[in-house]
mmCIF file of C-alpha atoms in Angstrom:
data_model
loop_
_atom_site.group_PDB
_atom_site.id
_atom_site.type_symbol
_atom_site.label_atom_id
_atom_site.label_comp_id
_atom_site.label_asym_id
_atom_site.label_seq_id
_atom_site.Cartn_x
_atom_site.Cartn_y
_atom_site.Cartn_z
ATOM 1 C CA GLN A 1 75.103 171.825 136.622
ATOM 2 C CA GLY A 2 73.784 170.405 139.713
ATOM 3 C CA ASN A 3 77.365 169.143 140.814
ATOM 4 C CA ILE A 4 78.470 170.327 143.907
ATOM 5 C CA ARG A 5 81.961 170.149 145.038
ATOM 6 C CA VAL A 6 83.343 170.182 148.137
ATOM 7 C CA PHE A 7 86.865 171.360 149.261
ATOM 8 C CA CYS A 8 88.565 171.866 152.366
ATOM 9 C CA ARG A 9 91.389 174.177 153.256
ATOM 10 C CA VAL A 10 93.129 173.797 156.547
ATOM 11 C CA ARG A 11 94.255 177.750 157.553
ATOM 12 C CA PRO A 12 97.871 177.934 158.946
ATOM 13 C CA LEU A 13 98.436 179.152 162.450
ATOM 14 C CA LEU A 14 98.363 182.747 163.549
ATOM 15 C CA PRO A 15 101.243 183.791 166.033
ATOM 16 C CA GLU A 16 99.489 183.683 168.755
ATOM 17 C CA GLU A 17 98.323 180.117 167.978
ATOM 18 C CA ARG A 18 101.452 178.865 167.481
ATOM 19 C CA GLU A 19 102.648 180.298 171.024
ATOM 20 C CA ARG A 20 99.941 178.108 172.973
ATOM 21 C CA GLN A 21 100.005 174.763 170.827
ATOM 22 C CA ARG A 22 102.836 173.036 169.148
ATOM 23 C CA GLY A 23 101.642 172.714 165.618
ATOM 24 C CA MET A 24 98.741 171.039 164.536
ATOM 25 C CA PRO A 25 99.585 166.972 165.828
ATOM 26 C CA HIS A 26 95.716 166.029 165.402
ATOM 27 C CA LEU A 27 95.557 166.932 161.508
ATOM 28 C CA HIS A 28 97.260 164.526 159.176
ATOM 29 C CA PHE A 29 97.325 164.930 155.589
ATOM 30 C CA PRO A 30 97.757 161.325 153.875
ATOM 31 C CA PRO A 31 100.375 161.738 151.440
ATOM 32 C CA GLN A 32 99.699 161.175 147.909
ATOM 33 C CA ASP A 33 96.214 161.722 148.825
ATOM 34 C CA SER A 34 95.049 165.377 147.724
ATOM 35 C CA HIS A 35 91.311 164.067 148.795
ATOM 36 C CA SER A 36 91.846 163.070 152.336
ATOM 37 C CA LEU A 37 92.265 164.340 155.893
ATOM 38 C CA VAL A 38 92.304 162.367 159.110
ATOM 39 C CA LEU A 39 91.924 163.888 162.581
ATOM 40 C CA THR A 40 92.676 161.973 165.654
ATOM 41 C CA ARG A 41 92.645 162.839 169.118
ATOM 42 C CA PRO A 42 93.504 160.652 172.371
ATOM 43 C CA ASP A 43 90.439 158.638 173.600
ATOM 44 C CA ASP A 44 89.697 160.282 177.081
ATOM 45 C CA SER A 45 88.201 157.164 178.594
ATOM 46 C CA GLN A 46 90.134 155.161 180.902
ATOM 47 C CA VAL A 47 89.585 151.962 182.518
ATOM 48 C CA GLY A 48 91.778 151.504 185.418
ATOM 49 C CA ARG A 49 95.502 152.198 184.056
ATOM 50 C CA GLU A 50 94.428 150.960 180.869
ATOM 51 C CA ARG A 51 93.915 153.335 177.917
ATOM 52 C CA ARG A 52 92.270 152.812 174.820
ATOM 53 C CA ALA A 53 94.199 153.950 171.450
ATOM 54 C CA GLU A 54 93.298 157.662 169.865
ATOM 55 C CA LEU A 55 90.060 158.124 168.260
ATOM 56 C CA ARG A 56 90.722 158.468 164.342
ATOM 57 C CA TYR A 57 87.987 160.500 161.899
ATOM 58 C CA ASP A 58 88.645 159.979 158.196
ATOM 59 C CA PHE A 59 87.257 162.646 156.027
ATOM 60 C CA SER A 60 86.988 162.940 152.358
ATOM 61 C CA PHE A 61 86.535 166.154 150.309
ATOM 62 C CA ASP A 62 86.964 166.933 146.641
ATOM 63 C CA ARG A 63 90.724 168.417 147.270
ATOM 64 C CA VAL A 64 91.946 168.805 150.642
ATOM 65 C CA PHE A 65 94.393 172.204 150.791
ATOM 66 C CA PRO A 66 96.763 171.912 153.643
ATOM 67 C CA PRO A 67 97.851 174.887 155.670
ATOM 68 C CA GLY A 68 101.040 175.197 153.331
ATOM 69 C CA ALA A 69 98.800 175.649 149.853
ATOM 70 C CA SER A 70 99.164 179.031 148.438
ATOM 71 C CA GLN A 71 96.144 181.274 147.073
ATOM 72 C CA GLN A 72 97.797 180.575 143.489
ATOM 73 C CA GLU A 73 97.369 176.777 144.121
ATOM 74 C CA ILE A 74 93.943 176.968 145.220
ATOM 75 C CA PHE A 75 92.965 179.360 142.364
ATOM 76 C CA GLN A 76 94.563 177.137 139.530
ATOM 77 C CA GLU A 77 92.145 174.515 141.247
ATOM 78 C CA ILE A 78 89.037 176.447 140.932
ATOM 79 C CA GLN A 79 89.915 178.355 138.116
ATOM 80 C CA LEU A 80 87.403 176.481 135.716
ATOM 81 C CA LEU A 81 84.810 176.864 137.882
ATOM 82 C CA VAL A 82 84.884 180.208 138.655
ATOM 83 C CA GLN A 83 84.818 181.278 135.081
ATOM 84 C CA VAL A 84 82.025 179.205 134.541
ATOM 85 C CA CYS A 85 80.371 180.468 137.276
ATOM 86 C CA ALA A 86 81.080 183.985 135.876
ATOM 87 C CA HIS A 87 79.576 183.279 132.333
ATOM 88 C CA VAL A 88 76.443 181.481 133.472
ATOM 89 C CA PRO A 89 73.588 183.838 132.367
ATOM 90 C CA LEU A 90 71.010 184.682 135.055
ATOM 91 C CA GLU A 91 67.299 183.855 134.324
ATOM 92 C CA PRO A 92 64.498 186.360 134.935
#
């Protein structure tokens, strides 16, 4: 009781999104780390002709599910949590 778990699920691209963009090059799922998600984007600031490196944002969650994660894989991760919530008696 009192613990909050935060999960992140990145949904697969819809067909019309796949046509407009080429994958999700701005999202990175570090290998061997199911708790991190890295978002990158080019830095639009330019001074003269010098271009700065891309901006990087690191996020940490209790679990990150990439677009290819199945419903079964996600349910297996939260199954015990769902069972505990279903058996908690409600107070009047």
